C-alpha cells in the first residue's frame, strides 16, 4: 500500500497485467470486472440496501410504467479506467427508464477522465413509453361534378375506388406523438445550453446517480493514476438493457457529440466574454 500524508486514502498499485487477466477490456484502457466472490457480493449487497427504496420509488413513480413490473439489478461491475484510456462515445445505458449508480473508489480529478453527462438528455427517450399506435384514416376524395353526390362518395368509399386517396390522421391531437420527440430534443439543446455538460470530478465514495436514458460517456484518463469505480444498474424486468439497436445507438452517439460540441462552443464564448468584461 502507498499512503501519503497529503491523502486520506491508501491506494494499492493496480497491475495492468492482472487487469487484463481478470477483466474484460471494453474501449481502449477500460477494464470491466463482473465476477465477484461471495464475500464481496455480500458486502456490496449490504451497501445496496441503503438506496434500494429510492430506486423502487423512482422507477415506479410514473403512470407509463406498469405498476406490477419488477425491478432487478441488471449490472454490477468494477470499472477501471487506466492512464491513457480514451474518450468513450456518448451512449445510453438503456433506451427505457432505469437508474445507474457510479461510486468512485478514489478522488476523481478532471485529468483522470471523469464521467460526463448531458443534463436533461433523458428527455429524448421520454416519449417512447407513451407513444400510442396511430391508425390512419383513409379519406376518399372526388372532384365535384353534377352527378356526384354523397351517396356516390359513400359507395366509392365502400368499394375502395376513388380518383385519388391519401392518409390523414383522425384528429390534430394524434400528431402529438410525432411532435413530442422533436420538442424533447429542442428542450435538451436549450437545457444543455444553459447548464453545459457535466464533468463529475468528485470525492471518493460520492454516489453519482442518473436516469439510464441520460446521454453520457467516460472521458479519457490523462493522469498517471487509474480511476476505479463501482457501477450498479437497475432496470425493469420487461425492459432489459439496452432496448436499442445499431441504428438508434449510432443516432444517440452522434446526437450526443453534436450537443456536446454546441455547448462547448457556448462555454468558450462565455469564458471569452467573461475575460473581456
Short mmCIF file of C-alpha atoms in Angstrom, two decimals:
data_model
loop_
_atom_site.label_atom_id
_atom_site.label_comp_id
_atom_site.label_asym_id
_atom_site.label_seq_id
_atom_site.Cartn_x
_atom_site.Cartn_y
_atom_site.Cartn_z
CA UNK A 1 0.00 0.00 0.00
CA UNK A 2 1.07 3.52 -0.75
CA UNK A 3 -0.06 6.11 1.81
CA UNK A 4 0.87 9.78 1.91
CA UNK A 5 0.21 12.45 4.49
CA UNK A 6 -1.41 14.60 1.79
CA UNK A 7 -4.07 12.00 1.07
CA UNK A 8 -6.60 10.42 3.36
CA UNK A 9 -6.79 7.38 1.10
CA UNK A 10 -4.49 4.41 0.83
CA UNK A 11 -4.22 3.01 -2.65
CA UNK A 12 -2.98 -0.29 -3.98
CA UNK A 13 -1.00 -0.33 -7.18
CA UNK A 14 -3.17 -1.76 -9.94
CA UNK A 15 -1.32 -4.20 -12.14
CA UNK A 16 -2.18 -3.87 -15.82
CA UNK A 17 -1.31 -7.48 -16.49
CA UNK A 18 -3.62 -8.60 -13.68
CA UNK A 19 -6.40 -6.40 -15.03
CA UNK A 20 -6.07 -7.95 -18.46
CA UNK A 21 -6.17 -11.41 -16.97
CA UNK A 22 -9.16 -10.95 -14.67
CA UNK A 23 -11.24 -8.34 -16.51
CA UNK A 24 -12.86 -7.63 -19.84
CA UNK A 25 -11.40 -4.73 -21.81
CA UNK A 26 -14.09 -2.57 -23.41
CA UNK A 27 -12.96 0.63 -25.06
CA UNK A 28 -9.20 1.08 -25.04
CA UNK A 29 -7.85 1.26 -21.49
CA UNK A 30 -11.12 0.41 -19.70
CA UNK A 31 -11.39 -2.86 -17.81
CA UNK A 32 -14.63 -4.38 -16.54
CA UNK A 33 -14.73 -6.80 -13.63
CA UNK A 34 -18.12 -8.51 -13.47
CA UNK A 35 -17.32 -11.63 -11.41
CA UNK A 36 -17.09 -11.30 -7.62
CA UNK A 37 -16.59 -13.80 -4.83
CA UNK A 38 -19.39 -14.44 -2.35
CA UNK A 39 -17.89 -12.31 0.42
CA UNK A 40 -17.60 -9.30 -1.90
CA UNK A 41 -21.17 -9.78 -3.10
CA UNK A 42 -22.45 -9.80 0.48
CA UNK A 43 -20.60 -6.57 1.29
CA UNK A 44 -21.80 -4.85 -1.87
CA UNK A 45 -25.32 -6.12 -1.23
CA UNK A 46 -25.35 -4.52 2.21
CA UNK A 47 -24.43 -1.16 0.63
CA UNK A 48 -27.13 -1.65 -1.97
CA UNK A 49 -29.89 -1.97 0.62
CA UNK A 50 -29.28 1.62 1.71
CA UNK A 51 -30.60 3.07 -1.56
CA UNK A 52 -33.00 0.43 -2.91
CA UNK A 53 -36.12 2.21 -1.63
CA UNK A 54 -35.11 5.24 -3.70
CA UNK A 55 -34.59 3.04 -6.76
CA UNK A 56 -38.04 1.49 -6.36
CA UNK A 57 -39.67 4.87 -5.78
CA UNK A 58 -38.10 6.37 -8.91
CA UNK A 59 -38.69 3.51 -11.31
CA UNK A 60 -42.33 3.02 -10.31
CA UNK A 61 -43.45 6.62 -9.92
CA UNK A 62 -44.71 7.20 -13.50
CA UNK A 63 -48.06 6.07 -14.78
CA UNK A 64 -46.49 4.99 -18.09
CA UNK A 65 -44.77 2.06 -16.37
CA UNK A 66 -46.74 -0.97 -15.30
CA UNK A 67 -47.18 -0.81 -11.53
CA UNK A 68 -46.75 -4.57 -11.35
CA UNK A 69 -43.38 -4.53 -13.12
CA UNK A 70 -40.40 -5.97 -11.28
CA UNK A 71 -37.10 -4.17 -10.73
CA UNK A 72 -33.81 -6.03 -10.94
CA UNK A 73 -30.11 -5.23 -10.78
CA UNK A 74 -29.05 -5.51 -14.39
CA UNK A 75 -25.37 -4.84 -13.77
CA UNK A 76 -22.76 -4.84 -11.04
CA UNK A 77 -19.20 -4.19 -12.09
CA UNK A 78 -15.88 -2.69 -11.10
CA UNK A 79 -14.81 -0.42 -13.95
CA UNK A 80 -11.20 0.73 -14.04
CA UNK A 81 -10.02 3.41 -16.46
CA UNK A 82 -6.26 3.16 -16.76
CA UNK A 83 -3.91 6.03 -17.67
CA UNK A 84 -4.06 6.50 -21.42
CA UNK A 85 -7.67 5.32 -21.76
CA UNK A 86 -9.56 7.17 -24.49
CA UNK A 87 -12.89 9.02 -24.59
CA UNK A 88 -15.95 6.85 -24.92
CA UNK A 89 -18.66 7.82 -27.38
CA UNK A 90 -21.91 9.13 -25.95
CA UNK A 91 -24.43 6.42 -25.16
CA UNK A 92 -27.41 5.47 -23.02
CA UNK A 93 -27.37 2.61 -20.53
CA UNK A 94 -30.95 1.85 -21.57
CA UNK A 95 -33.39 3.43 -24.01
CA UNK A 96 -36.09 2.79 -21.39
CA UNK A 97 -36.21 4.22 -17.89
CA UNK A 98 -33.67 2.77 -15.48
CA UNK A 99 -31.26 4.03 -12.84
CA UNK A 100 -27.45 3.95 -12.72
CA UNK A 101 -25.20 4.46 -9.67
CA UNK A 102 -21.48 5.16 -10.10
CA UNK A 103 -19.31 5.24 -6.97
CA UNK A 104 -15.64 6.30 -7.41
CA UNK A 105 -13.19 4.46 -5.16
CA UNK A 106 -10.71 7.33 -5.14
CA UNK A 107 -10.88 11.09 -5.63
CA UNK A 108 -11.54 11.91 -9.28
CA UNK A 109 -9.93 14.91 -10.97
CA UNK A 110 -10.70 16.29 -14.42
CA UNK A 111 -7.36 14.97 -15.63
CA UNK A 112 -8.42 11.43 -14.66
CA UNK A 113 -11.29 11.47 -17.15
CA UNK A 114 -14.48 11.58 -15.07
CA UNK A 115 -17.95 10.62 -16.23
CA UNK A 116 -19.52 13.30 -18.44
CA UNK A 117 -23.31 13.76 -18.52
CA UNK A 118 -25.54 15.80 -20.83
CA UNK A 119 -28.15 17.15 -18.37
CA UNK A 120 -31.75 16.64 -19.41
CA UNK A 121 -30.88 14.33 -22.30
CA UNK A 122 -33.03 11.52 -20.90
CA UNK A 123 -35.96 13.51 -22.30
CA UNK A 124 -35.22 12.41 -25.86
CA UNK A 125 -36.44 8.93 -24.89
CA UNK A 126 -39.32 10.05 -22.72
CA UNK A 127 -41.97 9.62 -25.41
CA UNK A 128 -41.02 6.03 -26.19
CA UNK A 129 -43.04 4.66 -23.28
CA UNK A 130 -46.19 6.65 -24.01
CA UNK A 131 -46.45 6.83 -27.79
CA UNK A 132 -49.73 5.22 -28.87
CA UNK A 133 -50.24 3.30 -32.06
CA UNK A 134 -51.91 5.52 -34.63
CA UNK A 135 -54.25 4.02 -37.20
CA UNK A 136 -54.51 6.50 -40.08
CA UNK A 137 -57.95 7.12 -41.53
CA UNK A 138 -58.38 6.63 -45.26
CA UNK A 139 -60.09 9.62 -46.85
CA UNK A 140 -61.76 9.26 -50.24
CA UNK A 141 -61.84 12.33 -52.47
CA UNK A 142 -63.59 13.02 -55.76
CA UNK A 143 -63.83 16.15 -57.83
CA UNK A 144 -67.28 17.64 -57.58
CA UNK A 145 -69.43 17.02 -60.62
CA UNK A 146 -73.09 17.42 -61.40
CA UNK A 147 -73.65 13.71 -60.89
CA UNK A 148 -71.55 13.31 -57.75
CA UNK A 149 -73.46 13.23 -54.52
CA UNK A 150 -72.97 11.93 -51.04
CA UNK A 151 -74.34 8.51 -51.90
CA UNK A 152 -71.85 8.08 -54.74
CA UNK A 153 -68.96 9.02 -52.44
CA UNK A 154 -70.15 6.56 -49.83
CA UNK A 155 -70.37 3.78 -52.42
CA UNK A 156 -66.84 4.58 -53.64
CA UNK A 157 -65.55 4.50 -50.10
CA UNK A 158 -67.07 1.08 -49.51
CA UNK A 159 -65.69 -0.32 -52.75
CA UNK A 160 -62.28 1.26 -52.23
CA UNK A 161 -62.36 3.07 -55.59
CA UNK A 162 -61.53 6.75 -55.94
CA UNK A 163 -59.73 9.13 -58.22
CA UNK A 164 -57.20 9.98 -55.53
CA UNK A 165 -56.59 8.78 -51.98
CA UNK A 166 -54.33 9.78 -49.12
CA UNK A 167 -53.81 9.05 -45.47
CA UNK A 168 -54.92 11.57 -42.92
CA UNK A 169 -54.82 11.48 -39.13
CA UNK A 170 -58.20 11.48 -37.47
CA UNK A 171 -57.54 14.41 -35.15
CA UNK A 172 -54.78 17.02 -34.68
CA UNK A 173 -54.11 15.54 -31.24
CA UNK A 174 -52.77 12.42 -32.91
CA UNK A 175 -49.87 14.46 -34.26
CA UNK A 176 -48.57 14.92 -30.72
CA UNK A 177 -46.73 11.57 -30.51
CA UNK A 178 -44.70 12.65 -33.54
CA UNK A 179 -44.11 16.20 -32.32
CA UNK A 180 -43.20 15.32 -28.72
CA UNK A 181 -39.80 13.74 -29.51
CA UNK A 182 -38.90 16.80 -31.59
CA UNK A 183 -39.89 19.11 -28.74
CA UNK A 184 -37.89 16.94 -26.33
CA UNK A 185 -34.77 17.33 -28.49
CA UNK A 186 -35.25 21.10 -28.53
CA UNK A 187 -35.66 21.06 -24.75
CA UNK A 188 -32.41 19.11 -24.35
CA UNK A 189 -30.49 21.60 -26.50
CA UNK A 190 -31.91 24.55 -24.56
CA UNK A 191 -31.26 22.89 -21.19
CA UNK A 192 -27.72 21.92 -22.10
CA UNK A 193 -27.06 25.39 -23.49
CA UNK A 194 -27.91 26.86 -20.09
CA UNK A 195 -26.19 24.30 -17.86
CA UNK A 196 -23.37 22.90 -20.09
CA UNK A 197 -22.20 19.25 -19.97
CA UNK A 198 -21.28 17.98 -16.51
CA UNK A 199 -17.82 16.52 -15.88
CA UNK A 200 -18.10 14.87 -12.49
CA UNK A 201 -14.84 15.37 -10.64
CA UNK A 202 -15.93 14.18 -7.20
CA UNK A 203 -14.51 12.80 -3.97
CA UNK A 204 -14.14 9.09 -3.33
CA UNK A 205 -17.39 7.47 -2.19
CA UNK A 206 -19.63 10.10 -3.79
CA UNK A 207 -22.63 8.47 -5.44
CA UNK A 208 -23.31 9.67 -8.99
CA UNK A 209 -26.91 8.79 -9.86
CA UNK A 210 -28.62 9.33 -13.21
CA UNK A 211 -31.51 8.07 -15.33
CA UNK A 212 -30.33 5.26 -17.62
CA UNK A 213 -31.60 7.20 -20.65
CA UNK A 214 -29.19 10.08 -19.98
CA UNK A 215 -26.53 10.54 -22.64
CA UNK A 216 -23.12 10.13 -21.05
CA UNK A 217 -19.58 8.90 -21.58
CA UNK A 218 -16.35 8.28 -19.72
CA UNK A 219 -13.61 10.73 -20.63
CA UNK A 220 -10.04 9.70 -21.36
CA UNK A 221 -7.66 9.33 -18.41
CA UNK A 222 -4.76 11.77 -18.98
CA UNK A 223 -3.32 11.30 -15.49
CA UNK A 224 -0.84 8.77 -14.18
CA UNK A 225 -3.38 7.18 -11.83
CA UNK A 226 -6.13 4.62 -12.52
CA UNK A 227 -9.76 5.58 -11.95
CA UNK A 228 -11.71 2.64 -10.44
CA UNK A 229 -15.47 2.97 -9.93
CA UNK A 230 -18.25 0.64 -8.82
CA UNK A 231 -21.28 0.59 -11.12
CA UNK A 232 -24.77 -0.55 -10.06
CA UNK A 233 -27.54 -0.51 -12.66
CA UNK A 234 -31.26 -1.16 -12.14
CA UNK A 235 -33.91 -1.76 -14.78
CA UNK A 236 -37.44 -3.07 -15.16
CA UNK A 237 -37.69 -6.77 -15.99
CA UNK A 238 -39.79 -6.17 -19.10
CA UNK A 239 -37.26 -3.63 -20.45
CA UNK A 240 -33.79 -5.20 -20.11
CA UNK A 241 -30.99 -3.00 -21.47
CA UNK A 242 -30.12 -1.71 -23.93
CA UNK A 243 -33.53 -1.64 -25.73
CA UNK A 244 -31.72 -0.19 -28.75
CA UNK A 245 -30.26 -1.49 -31.98
CA UNK A 246 -27.33 -0.35 -34.08
CA UNK A 247 -29.27 2.46 -35.79
CA UNK A 248 -30.53 4.02 -32.57
CA UNK A 249 -27.14 3.62 -30.89
CA UNK A 250 -25.46 5.40 -33.79
CA UNK A 251 -28.02 8.23 -33.75
CA UNK A 252 -27.56 8.68 -30.00
CA UNK A 253 -23.79 8.66 -30.42
CA UNK A 254 -23.81 11.48 -32.97
CA UNK A 255 -26.57 13.43 -31.26
CA UNK A 256 -24.52 13.46 -28.05
CA UNK A 257 -21.41 14.59 -29.93
CA UNK A 258 -23.32 17.42 -31.62
CA UNK A 259 -24.93 18.63 -28.38
CA UNK A 260 -21.59 18.49 -26.60
CA UNK A 261 -19.95 20.50 -29.41
CA UNK A 262 -22.70 23.14 -29.32
CA UNK A 263 -22.43 23.52 -25.55
CA UNK A 264 -18.63 23.57 -25.66
CA UNK A 265 -18.73 26.48 -28.11
CA UNK A 266 -21.11 28.26 -25.77
CA UNK A 267 -18.80 27.61 -22.82
CA UNK A 268 -15.80 29.01 -24.72
CA UNK A 269 -17.86 32.05 -25.72
CA UNK A 270 -18.90 32.66 -22.11
CA UNK A 271 -15.30 32.32 -20.97
CA UNK A 272 -14.01 34.83 -23.55
CA UNK A 273 -16.85 37.24 -22.80
CA UNK A 274 -16.12 36.99 -19.10
CA UNK A 275 -12.46 37.77 -19.70
CA UNK A 276 -13.31 40.78 -21.85
CA UNK A 277 -15.83 42.17 -19.35
#
